[in-house]
PDB file of C-alpha atoms and ligand atoms in Angstrom:
ATOM      1  CA  MET C   1     -86.419 -41.357 -66.248  1.00 92.00           C
ATOM      2  CA  ARG C   2     -87.810 -40.371 -62.917  1.00 97.00           C
ATOM      3  CA  ARG C   3     -86.137 -37.726 -60.731  1.00 98.00           C
ATOM      4  CA  ALA C   4     -85.372 -37.861 -57.072  1.00 98.00           C
ATOM      5  CA  LEU C   5     -84.133 -35.560 -54.721  1.00 98.00           C
ATOM      6  CA  VAL C   6     -82.678 -37.099 -51.287  1.00 98.00           C
ATOM      7  CA  VAL C   7     -81.909 -34.672 -48.419  1.00 98.00           C
ATOM      8  CA  GLY C   8     -79.736 -36.295 -45.937  1.00 98.00           C
ATOM      9  CA  ASN C   9     -78.013 -39.098 -47.873  1.00 98.00           C
ATOM     10  CA  SER C  10     -74.344 -39.019 -47.005  1.00 97.00           C
ATOM     11  CA  ASP C  11     -75.481 -41.663 -44.125  1.00 97.00           C
ATOM     12  CA  GLY C  12     -78.071 -43.803 -42.486  1.00 98.00           C
ATOM     13  CA  ILE C  13     -81.716 -43.838 -44.067  1.00 98.00           C
ATOM     14  CA  GLY C  14     -81.257 -41.125 -46.581  1.00 98.00           C
ATOM     15  CA  LEU C  15     -78.005 -43.379 -48.332  1.00 98.00           C
ATOM     16  CA  ALA C  16     -79.367 -46.599 -48.184  1.00 98.00           C
ATOM     17  CA  LEU C  17     -82.847 -44.853 -50.085  1.00 98.00           C
ATOM     18  CA  THR C  18     -80.733 -43.369 -52.375  1.00 98.00           C
ATOM     19  CA  ARG C  19     -79.006 -46.760 -53.340  1.00 98.00           C
ATOM     20  CA  ARG C  20     -82.413 -48.614 -53.790  1.00 98.00           C
ATOM     21  CA  LEU C  21     -83.972 -45.641 -56.067  1.00 98.00           C
ATOM     22  CA  VAL C  22     -80.990 -46.092 -58.171  1.00 98.00           C
ATOM     23  CA  ALA C  23     -81.145 -49.583 -58.054  1.00 98.00           C
ATOM     24  CA  GLU C  24     -84.715 -49.177 -59.306  1.00 97.00           C
ATOM     25  CA  GLY C  25     -83.967 -46.825 -62.560  1.00 97.00           C
ATOM     26  CA  TRP C  26     -84.752 -43.363 -60.850  1.00 98.00           C
ATOM     27  CA  SER C  27     -82.082 -40.489 -61.458  1.00 98.00           C
ATOM     28  CA  VAL C  28     -80.669 -39.182 -57.641  1.00 98.00           C
ATOM     29  CA  VAL C  29     -79.454 -36.038 -56.573  1.00 98.00           C
ATOM     30  CA  GLY C  30     -78.448 -36.079 -52.910  1.00 98.00           C
ATOM     31  CA  VAL C  31     -77.849 -33.474 -50.212  1.00 98.00           C
ATOM     32  CA  SER C  32     -75.638 -33.307 -47.050  1.00 98.00           C
ATOM     33  CA  ARG C  33     -72.781 -31.635 -45.310  1.00 98.00           C
ATOM     34  CA  SER C  34     -70.107 -34.310 -46.107  1.00 97.00           C
ATOM     35  CA  PRO C  35     -69.218 -35.552 -49.805  1.00 94.00           C
ATOM     36  CA  ARG C  36     -69.695 -38.859 -51.143  1.00 93.00           C
ATOM     37  CA  ASP C  37     -67.927 -39.865 -54.161  1.00 92.00           C
ATOM     38  CA  ASP C  38     -70.181 -42.344 -55.353  1.00 94.00           C
ATOM     39  CA  LEU C  39     -73.293 -40.348 -55.281  1.00 95.00           C
ATOM     40  CA  VAL C  40     -74.535 -37.408 -57.451  1.00 95.00           C
ATOM     41  CA  GLN C  41     -74.224 -34.825 -54.602  1.00 93.00           C
ATOM     42  CA  HIS C  42     -74.368 -31.193 -53.493  1.00 97.00           C
ATOM     43  CA  VAL C  43     -72.337 -30.433 -50.472  1.00 98.00           C
ATOM     44  CA  VAL C  44     -74.608 -28.119 -48.326  1.00 98.00           C
ATOM     45  CA  ASP C  45     -75.885 -27.249 -44.729  1.00 98.00           C
ATOM     46  CA  VAL C  46     -79.566 -27.222 -44.841  1.00 98.00           C
ATOM     47  CA  THR C  47     -79.218 -24.541 -42.419  1.00 98.00           C
ATOM     48  CA  ALA C  48     -77.132 -22.446 -44.309  1.00 98.00           C
ATOM     49  CA  ALA C  49     -78.082 -19.117 -46.581  1.00 98.00           C
ATOM     50  CA  GLU C  50     -77.180 -20.719 -50.018  1.00 98.00           C
ATOM     51  CA  TYR C  51     -79.335 -23.917 -49.342  1.00 98.00           C
ATOM     52  CA  PRO C  52     -82.375 -22.561 -51.565  1.00 98.00           C
ATOM     53  CA  GLU C  53     -80.213 -21.268 -54.391  1.00 98.00           C
ATOM     54  CA  VAL C  54     -78.559 -24.989 -54.254  1.00 98.00           C
ATOM     55  CA  LEU C  55     -82.289 -26.752 -54.305  1.00 98.00           C
ATOM     56  CA  ALA C  56     -82.976 -24.181 -57.122  1.00 97.00           C
ATOM     57  CA  ALA C  57     -80.115 -25.365 -59.379  1.00 96.00           C
ATOM     58  CA  VAL C  58     -81.302 -29.045 -58.875  1.00 96.00           C
ATOM     59  CA  GLY C  59     -84.462 -28.287 -60.992  1.00 95.00           C
ATOM     60  CA  PRO C  60     -87.576 -29.992 -60.828  1.00 96.00           C
ATOM     61  CA  VAL C  61     -87.702 -33.441 -59.664  1.00 98.00           C
ATOM     62  CA  ASP C  62     -91.118 -36.201 -59.373  1.00 98.00           C
ATOM     63  CA  LEU C  63     -89.910 -37.240 -55.689  1.00 98.00           C
ATOM     64  CA  CYS C  64     -88.277 -35.448 -52.669  1.00 98.00           C
ATOM     65  CA  VAL C  65     -87.540 -37.210 -49.689  1.00 99.00           C
ATOM     66  CA  TYR C  66     -86.196 -34.911 -46.590  1.00 98.00           C
ATOM     67  CA  ALA C  67     -84.069 -37.634 -44.500  1.00 98.00           C
ATOM     68  CA  ALA C  68     -81.994 -34.996 -43.303  1.00 98.00           C
ATOM     69  CA  GLY C  69     -81.538 -34.891 -39.312  1.00 98.00           C
ATOM     70  CA  VAL C  70     -79.799 -34.336 -35.805  1.00 98.00           C
ATOM     71  CA  GLY C  71     -80.925 -35.093 -32.430  1.00 94.00           C
ATOM     72  CA  GLU C  72     -78.640 -34.982 -29.340  1.00 91.00           C
ATOM     73  CA  LEU C  73     -79.451 -35.939 -26.207  1.00 93.00           C
ATOM     74  CA  PHE C  74     -80.126 -33.216 -23.701  1.00 96.00           C
ATOM     75  CA  ASP C  75     -77.324 -31.294 -22.200  1.00 97.00           C
ATOM     76  CA  PRO C  76     -78.106 -27.912 -20.215  1.00 97.00           C
ATOM     77  CA  ALA C  77     -74.839 -26.725 -20.553  1.00 98.00           C
ATOM     78  CA  ASP C  78     -75.717 -27.007 -24.483  1.00 98.00           C
ATOM     79  CA  LEU C  79     -79.053 -25.752 -25.102  1.00 98.00           C
ATOM     80  CA  ALA C  80     -78.159 -25.014 -28.720  1.00 98.00           C
ATOM     81  CA  ALA C  81     -78.093 -28.390 -29.652  1.00 98.00           C
ATOM     82  CA  GLN C  82     -81.623 -28.483 -28.894  1.00 98.00           C
ATOM     83  CA  THR C  83     -82.188 -25.458 -31.116  1.00 98.00           C
ATOM     84  CA  ARG C  84     -80.232 -27.052 -33.661  1.00 98.00           C
ATOM     85  CA  ALA C  85     -82.487 -30.190 -33.863  1.00 98.00           C
ATOM     86  CA  LEU C  86     -85.512 -28.030 -34.668  1.00 98.00           C
ATOM     87  CA  GLU C  87     -83.504 -25.778 -37.228  1.00 98.00           C
ATOM     88  CA  VAL C  88     -82.530 -28.763 -39.178  1.00 98.00           C
ATOM     89  CA  ASN C  89     -85.220 -31.487 -38.491  1.00 98.00           C
ATOM     90  CA  LEU C  90     -88.279 -28.814 -39.041  1.00 98.00           C
ATOM     91  CA  ILE C  91     -87.125 -25.455 -40.448  1.00 98.00           C
ATOM     92  CA  GLY C  92     -84.589 -27.130 -42.952  1.00 98.00           C
ATOM     93  CA  ALA C  93     -87.786 -29.708 -44.299  1.00 99.00           C
ATOM     94  CA  ALA C  94     -89.758 -26.243 -44.589  1.00 98.00           C
ATOM     95  CA  ARG C  95     -87.187 -24.584 -46.396  1.00 98.00           C
ATOM     96  CA  THR C  96     -87.084 -27.656 -48.735  1.00 98.00           C
ATOM     97  CA  VAL C  97     -90.875 -27.635 -49.264  1.00 98.00           C
ATOM     98  CA  GLU C  98     -90.579 -23.783 -50.300  1.00 98.00           C
ATOM     99  CA  ALA C  99     -87.705 -24.683 -52.740  1.00 98.00           C
ATOM    100  CA  VAL C 100     -89.482 -27.614 -54.544  1.00 98.00           C
ATOM    101  CA  VAL C 101     -93.132 -27.897 -54.286  1.00 98.00           C
ATOM    102  CA  PRO C 102     -93.455 -24.949 -56.707  1.00 98.00           C
ATOM    103  CA  GLY C 103     -91.850 -27.146 -59.371  1.00 98.00           C
ATOM    104  CA  MET C 104     -94.496 -30.136 -58.449  1.00 98.00           C
ATOM    105  CA  LEU C 105     -97.574 -27.640 -58.918  1.00 98.00           C
ATOM    106  CA  ALA C 106     -96.020 -26.369 -62.324  1.00 97.00           C
ATOM    107  CA  ALA C 107     -95.485 -30.031 -63.552  1.00 97.00           C
ATOM    108  CA  GLY C 108     -99.072 -30.983 -61.738  1.00 96.00           C
ATOM    109  CA  GLY C 109     -97.544 -33.632 -60.062  1.00 97.00           C
ATOM    110  CA  GLY C 110     -95.101 -35.039 -57.430  1.00 98.00           C
ATOM    111  CA  HIS C 111     -94.466 -36.291 -53.886  1.00 98.00           C
ATOM    112  CA  PHE C 112     -92.841 -35.000 -50.996  1.00 98.00           C
ATOM    113  CA  ILE C 113     -91.903 -37.454 -48.325  1.00 99.00           C
ATOM    114  CA  GLY C 114     -90.549 -36.058 -44.421  1.00 98.00           C
ATOM    115  CA  LEU C 115     -88.861 -38.516 -42.060  1.00 98.00           C
ATOM    116  CA  SER C 116     -90.804 -37.882 -39.155  1.00 98.00           C
ATOM    117  CA  SER C 117     -90.754 -40.113 -35.971  1.00 97.00           C
ATOM    118  CA  LEU C 118     -93.170 -41.841 -33.543  1.00 97.00           C
ATOM    119  CA  ALA C 119     -91.238 -39.409 -31.047  1.00 95.00           C
ATOM    120  CA  ASP C 120     -93.706 -36.487 -32.301  1.00 97.00           C
ATOM    121  CA  VAL C 121     -95.973 -37.836 -29.937  1.00 96.00           C
ATOM    122  CA  LEU C 122     -93.733 -37.599 -27.026  1.00 93.00           C
ATOM    123  CA  ILE C 123     -92.844 -35.085 -24.355  1.00 91.00           C
ATOM    124  CA  SER C 124     -89.442 -35.929 -24.269  1.00 92.00           C
ATOM    125  CA  ALA C 125     -86.883 -35.002 -21.267  1.00 93.00           C
ATOM    126  CA  ASP C 126     -84.457 -36.801 -23.044  1.00 92.00           C
ATOM    127  CA  ALA C 127     -84.445 -35.136 -26.608  1.00 94.00           C
ATOM    128  CA  PRO C 128     -87.066 -32.515 -26.217  1.00 97.00           C
ATOM    129  CA  GLY C 129     -85.726 -30.697 -29.077  1.00 98.00           C
ATOM    130  CA  TYR C 130     -85.807 -33.464 -31.628  1.00 97.00           C
ATOM    131  CA  ALA C 131     -89.688 -34.164 -30.279  1.00 97.00           C
ATOM    132  CA  ALA C 132     -90.875 -30.956 -30.619  1.00 98.00           C
ATOM    133  CA  SER C 133     -89.164 -30.593 -34.158  1.00 98.00           C
ATOM    134  CA  LYS C 134     -90.803 -34.234 -35.359  1.00 98.00           C
ATOM    135  CA  ALA C 135     -94.518 -32.895 -33.962  1.00 98.00           C
ATOM    136  CA  GLY C 136     -94.008 -29.758 -35.843  1.00 98.00           C
ATOM    137  CA  LEU C 137     -92.872 -31.745 -38.838  1.00 98.00           C
ATOM    138  CA  THR C 138     -95.369 -34.315 -38.582  1.00 98.00           C
ATOM    139  CA  SER C 139     -98.359 -31.473 -38.025  1.00 98.00           C
ATOM    140  CA  TYR C 140     -96.789 -29.638 -41.086  1.00 98.00           C
ATOM    141  CA  LEU C 141     -96.610 -32.067 -43.552  1.00 98.00           C
ATOM    142  CA  LEU C 142    -100.179 -33.333 -42.714  1.00 98.00           C
ATOM    143  CA  GLY C 143    -101.632 -29.948 -43.365  1.00 98.00           C
ATOM    144  CA  LEU C 144     -99.500 -30.079 -46.525  1.00 98.00           C
ATOM    145  CA  SER C 145    -100.948 -33.105 -47.333  1.00 98.00           C
ATOM    146  CA  ALA C 146    -104.322 -31.662 -47.336  1.00 98.00           C
ATOM    147  CA  ALA C 147    -103.603 -28.986 -49.435  1.00 98.00           C
ATOM    148  CA  LEU C 148    -101.687 -30.172 -51.963  1.00 98.00           C
ATOM    149  CA  ARG C 149    -103.440 -33.522 -52.695  1.00 97.00           C
ATOM    150  CA  PRO C 150    -106.110 -31.817 -54.754  1.00 97.00           C
ATOM    151  CA  LYS C 151    -103.386 -29.975 -56.983  1.00 97.00           C
ATOM    152  CA  GLY C 152    -102.105 -33.167 -57.560  1.00 97.00           C
ATOM    153  CA  VAL C 153     -98.788 -33.453 -55.081  1.00 98.00           C
ATOM    154  CA  ALA C 154     -98.608 -36.233 -52.539  1.00 98.00           C
ATOM    155  CA  VAL C 155     -97.425 -35.334 -48.923  1.00 98.00           C
ATOM    156  CA  THR C 156     -96.201 -37.886 -46.352  1.00 98.00           C
ATOM    157  CA  ALA C 157     -94.900 -38.290 -43.037  1.00 98.00           C
ATOM    158  CA  VAL C 158     -93.046 -41.037 -42.673  1.00 98.00           C
ATOM    159  CA  ARG C 159     -92.894 -41.868 -38.855  1.00 98.00           C
ATOM    160  CA  PHE C 160     -89.906 -44.668 -37.917  1.00 98.00           C
ATOM    161  CA  GLY C 161     -89.574 -46.210 -34.210  1.00 96.00           C
ATOM    162  CA  PHE C 162     -85.583 -46.857 -33.825  1.00 95.00           C
ATOM    163  CA  VAL C 163     -83.710 -47.582 -37.015  1.00 97.00           C
ATOM    164  CA  ASP C 164     -80.373 -49.376 -36.661  1.00 96.00           C
ATOM    165  CA  THR C 165     -78.185 -45.983 -37.826  1.00 96.00           C
ATOM    166  CA  LYS C 166     -75.832 -43.398 -35.928  1.00 94.00           C
ATOM    167  CA  MET C 167     -79.263 -41.426 -35.266  1.00 92.00           C
ATOM    168  CA  ALA C 168     -80.274 -43.880 -32.780  1.00 91.00           C
ATOM    169  CA  LYS C 169     -79.329 -42.981 -29.457  1.00 78.00           C
ATOM    170  CA  GLY C 170     -79.897 -44.181 -25.761  1.00 75.00           C
ATOM    171  CA  ALA C 171     -79.716 -47.868 -23.816  1.00 81.00           C
ATOM    172  CA  ALA C 172     -82.887 -49.031 -24.872  1.00 87.00           C
ATOM    173  CA  LYS C 173     -83.816 -49.365 -28.481  1.00 92.00           C
ATOM    174  CA  PRO C 174     -87.336 -51.259 -28.618  1.00 91.00           C
ATOM    175  CA  MET C 175     -88.443 -53.089 -31.914  1.00 92.00           C
ATOM    176  CA  MET C 176     -85.575 -51.420 -33.733  1.00 95.00           C
ATOM    177  CA  VAL C 177     -85.658 -52.087 -37.472  1.00 96.00           C
ATOM    178  CA  GLY C 178     -82.801 -52.416 -40.065  1.00 97.00           C
ATOM    179  CA  VAL C 179     -82.318 -49.798 -42.705  1.00 98.00           C
ATOM    180  CA  ASP C 180     -83.309 -52.228 -45.197  1.00 98.00           C
ATOM    181  CA  ARG C 181     -86.320 -52.619 -43.674  1.00 98.00           C
ATOM    182  CA  ALA C 182     -86.701 -48.966 -43.374  1.00 98.00           C
ATOM    183  CA  VAL C 183     -85.789 -48.467 -47.112  1.00 98.00           C
ATOM    184  CA  ASP C 184     -88.929 -51.101 -47.652  1.00 98.00           C
ATOM    185  CA  VAL C 185     -91.183 -49.213 -45.877  1.00 98.00           C
ATOM    186  CA  LEU C 186     -90.178 -46.083 -47.687  1.00 98.00           C
ATOM    187  CA  MET C 187     -90.383 -47.715 -51.053  1.00 98.00           C
ATOM    188  CA  HIS C 188     -93.906 -48.739 -50.162  1.00 98.00           C
ATOM    189  CA  ALA C 189     -94.768 -45.247 -49.244  1.00 98.00           C
ATOM    190  CA  VAL C 190     -93.492 -44.072 -52.652  1.00 98.00           C
ATOM    191  CA  ARG C 191     -95.881 -46.084 -54.560  1.00 98.00           C
ATOM    192  CA  SER C 192     -98.769 -45.724 -52.051  1.00 98.00           C
ATOM    193  CA  ARG C 193     -98.606 -42.127 -51.461  1.00 98.00           C
ATOM    194  CA  ARG C 194    -100.277 -41.993 -48.522  1.00 98.00           C
ATOM    195  CA  PRO C 195    -100.577 -39.157 -45.739  1.00 98.00           C
ATOM    196  CA  VAL C 196     -98.997 -40.729 -43.125  1.00 98.00           C
ATOM    197  CA  VAL C 197     -96.861 -44.146 -42.283  1.00 98.00           C
ATOM    198  CA  SER C 198     -96.116 -44.974 -38.877  1.00 97.00           C
ATOM    199  CA  TYR C 199     -93.965 -48.149 -38.196  1.00 97.00           C
ATOM    200  CA  PRO C 200     -93.667 -50.589 -36.634  1.00 96.00           C
ATOM    201  CA  ARG C 201     -97.194 -50.087 -35.556  1.00 92.00           C
ATOM    202  CA  ARG C 202     -97.185 -51.910 -32.085  1.00 93.00           C
ATOM    203  CA  MET C 203     -94.246 -49.176 -31.448  1.00 92.00           C
ATOM    204  CA  SER C 204     -96.725 -46.312 -32.399  1.00 91.00           C
ATOM    205  CA  VAL C 205     -99.141 -47.741 -30.151  1.00 89.00           C
ATOM    206  CA  ALA C 206     -96.170 -47.681 -27.264  1.00 88.00           C
ATOM    207  CA  ALA C 207     -95.330 -44.078 -28.184  1.00 90.00           C
ATOM    208  CA  ARG C 208     -98.631 -42.944 -27.649  1.00 90.00           C
ATOM    209  CA  VAL C 209     -99.087 -44.806 -24.251  1.00 86.00           C
ATOM    210  CA  LEU C 210     -96.070 -43.231 -22.826  1.00 89.00           C
ATOM    211  CA  ARG C 211     -97.108 -39.811 -23.875  1.00 88.00           C
ATOM    212  CA  LEU C 212    -100.324 -40.404 -21.885  1.00 90.00           C
ATOM    213  CA  VAL C 213     -98.188 -41.994 -18.723  1.00 87.00           C
ATOM    214  CA  THR C 214     -95.483 -38.596 -19.073  1.00 89.00           C
ATOM    215  CA  ARG C 215     -98.676 -36.266 -19.085  1.00 83.00           C
ATOM    216  CA  SER C 216    -100.125 -37.656 -16.120  1.00 82.00           C
ATOM    217  CA  THR C 217     -97.098 -37.539 -14.098  1.00 85.00           C
ATOM    218  CA  LEU C 218     -96.400 -34.112 -15.182  1.00 82.00           C
ATOM    219  CA  LYS C 219     -99.669 -33.147 -13.792  1.00 78.00           C
ATOM    220  CA  ARG C 220     -98.792 -34.537 -10.259  1.00 76.00           C
TER     221      ARG C 220
HETATM  222  N1  NAP A   1     -82.628 -43.841 -37.028  1.00 69.79           N
HETATM  223  C1  NAP A   1     -83.703 -43.823 -36.378  1.00 69.79           C
HETATM  224  O1  NAP A   1     -83.775 -44.533 -35.360  1.00 69.79           O
HETATM  225  C2  NAP A   1     -84.858 -42.750 -36.601  1.00 69.79           C
HETATM  226  C3  NAP A   1     -85.931 -43.164 -36.197  1.00 69.79           C
HETATM  227  C4  NAP A   1     -87.018 -42.070 -36.624  1.00 69.79           C
HETATM  228  C5  NAP A   1     -86.921 -41.150 -37.481  1.00 69.79           C
HETATM  229  N2  NAP A   1     -85.554 -41.054 -37.874  1.00 69.79           N
HETATM  230  C6  NAP A   1     -85.468 -39.964 -38.933  1.00 69.79           C
HETATM  231  O2  NAP A   1     -85.052 -40.314 -39.880  1.00 69.79           O
HETATM  232  C7  NAP A   1     -83.937 -39.125 -40.782  1.00 69.79           C
HETATM  233  C8  NAP A   1     -82.686 -39.979 -41.059  1.00 69.79           C
HETATM  234  O3  NAP A   1     -82.101 -40.311 -39.870  1.00 69.79           O
HETATM  235  P1  NAP A   1     -80.808 -41.510 -40.207  1.00 69.79           P
HETATM  236  O4  NAP A   1     -80.905 -42.364 -38.887  1.00 69.79           O
HETATM  237  O5  NAP A   1     -80.498 -42.415 -41.091  1.00 69.79           O
HETATM  238  O6  NAP A   1     -79.573 -40.407 -39.397  1.00 69.79           O
HETATM  239  P2  NAP A   1     -78.158 -40.486 -39.975  1.00 69.79           P
HETATM  240  O7  NAP A   1     -77.540 -42.059 -40.345  1.00 69.79           O
HETATM  241  O8  NAP A   1     -77.564 -39.487 -38.812  1.00 69.79           O
HETATM  242  O9  NAP A   1     -78.130 -39.700 -41.246  1.00 69.79           O
HETATM  243  C9  NAP A   1     -78.473 -38.322 -41.318  1.00 69.79           C
HETATM  244  C10 NAP A   1     -78.186 -37.473 -42.624  1.00 69.79           C
HETATM  245  O10 NAP A   1     -78.496 -36.304 -42.425  1.00 69.79           O
HETATM  246  C11 NAP A   1     -77.349 -35.361 -42.969  1.00 69.79           C
HETATM  247  N3  NAP A   1     -77.628 -34.285 -42.328  1.00 69.79           N
HETATM  248  C12 NAP A   1     -77.795 -34.039 -41.056  1.00 69.79           C
HETATM  249  N4  NAP A   1     -77.820 -32.765 -40.709  1.00 69.79           N
HETATM  250  C13 NAP A   1     -77.698 -32.073 -42.104  1.00 69.79           C
HETATM  251  C14 NAP A   1     -77.594 -30.646 -42.539  1.00 69.79           C
HETATM  252  N5  NAP A   1     -77.473 -29.506 -41.501  1.00 69.79           N
HETATM  253  N6  NAP A   1     -77.748 -30.158 -43.562  1.00 69.79           N
HETATM  254  C15 NAP A   1     -77.704 -31.260 -44.689  1.00 69.79           C
HETATM  255  N7  NAP A   1     -77.780 -32.745 -44.260  1.00 69.79           N
HETATM  256  C16 NAP A   1     -77.331 -33.301 -42.771  1.00 69.79           C
HETATM  257  C17 NAP A   1     -76.563 -36.345 -42.665  1.00 69.79           C
HETATM  258  O11 NAP A   1     -75.316 -36.225 -43.524  1.00 69.79           O
HETATM  259  P3  NAP A   1     -73.976 -35.021 -43.004  1.00 69.79           P
HETATM  260  O12 NAP A   1     -73.890 -35.247 -41.774  1.00 69.79           O
HETATM  261  O13 NAP A   1     -73.283 -35.525 -44.168  1.00 69.79           O
HETATM  262  O14 NAP A   1     -74.646 -33.381 -43.236  1.00 69.79           O
HETATM  263  C18 NAP A   1     -76.782 -37.474 -42.854  1.00 69.79           C
HETATM  264  O15 NAP A   1     -76.613 -37.865 -44.359  1.00 69.79           O
HETATM  265  C19 NAP A   1     -83.725 -38.069 -39.287  1.00 69.79           C
HETATM  266  O16 NAP A   1     -84.603 -37.419 -39.825  1.00 69.79           O
HETATM  267  C20 NAP A   1     -84.072 -38.759 -38.303  1.00 69.79           C
HETATM  268  O17 NAP A   1     -84.772 -38.107 -37.499  1.00 69.79           O
HETATM  269  C21 NAP A   1     -84.409 -41.966 -37.518  1.00 69.79           C
END
């Protein structure tokens, strides 16, 4: 039976993906801070000192999906929340790579998927830590993809726009997709093993246009 690790699977996209993988015959181990009695789960914070030990106890997996993420709207009285987005979304993903990829290399194959965001191209006054964490995550995953593909390990950055979970914040959420559709896209990514998947494509184009507009505004 194929084994998957889904980090950040107590809620949202990670939870729906876990259920889909189980329904399709995968054995799935999850990680989150909140327990879920209906899943095989390790309760740990990805920023905690003991996180690597927890992943070592999980053992080798064929697929690892890093779906843990946080993102608070900017509050100048709480800059720690912006730092936290970098720690969870970027450093947590890097710590996960460090723990699981050696097992994939030893097995001669595997697939690491990170949930990045179309916000990875944005210069964001609303959520600067979140945008920076996703820019770093996409860049890291694309570099890893190029480095590890010749060794049989696929790495994919999945870049969503708005997905209908508690994470989606802000007054306007253009082209928002449901969680089931997001899981369809992820399952396709599992099969295709492409380095980058951006969805919805029209939103990806809109994000790039928004970046150009913001850059020209900043130059003035
Ligand atoms: N929803 C969107 O619009 C959207 C768009 C683009 C990209 N994404 C990305 O997709 C990923 C999943 O987002 P989502 O919408 O499913 O969010 P969500 O519903 O808020 O779920 C986030 C998951 O991450 C876990 N998590 C958060 N901090 C953690 C920590 N320190 N240690 C361990 N687990 C942690 C949460 O569990 P606990 O709270 O129990 O720890 C939860 O299971 C994120 O990386 C997000 O940036 C989301």
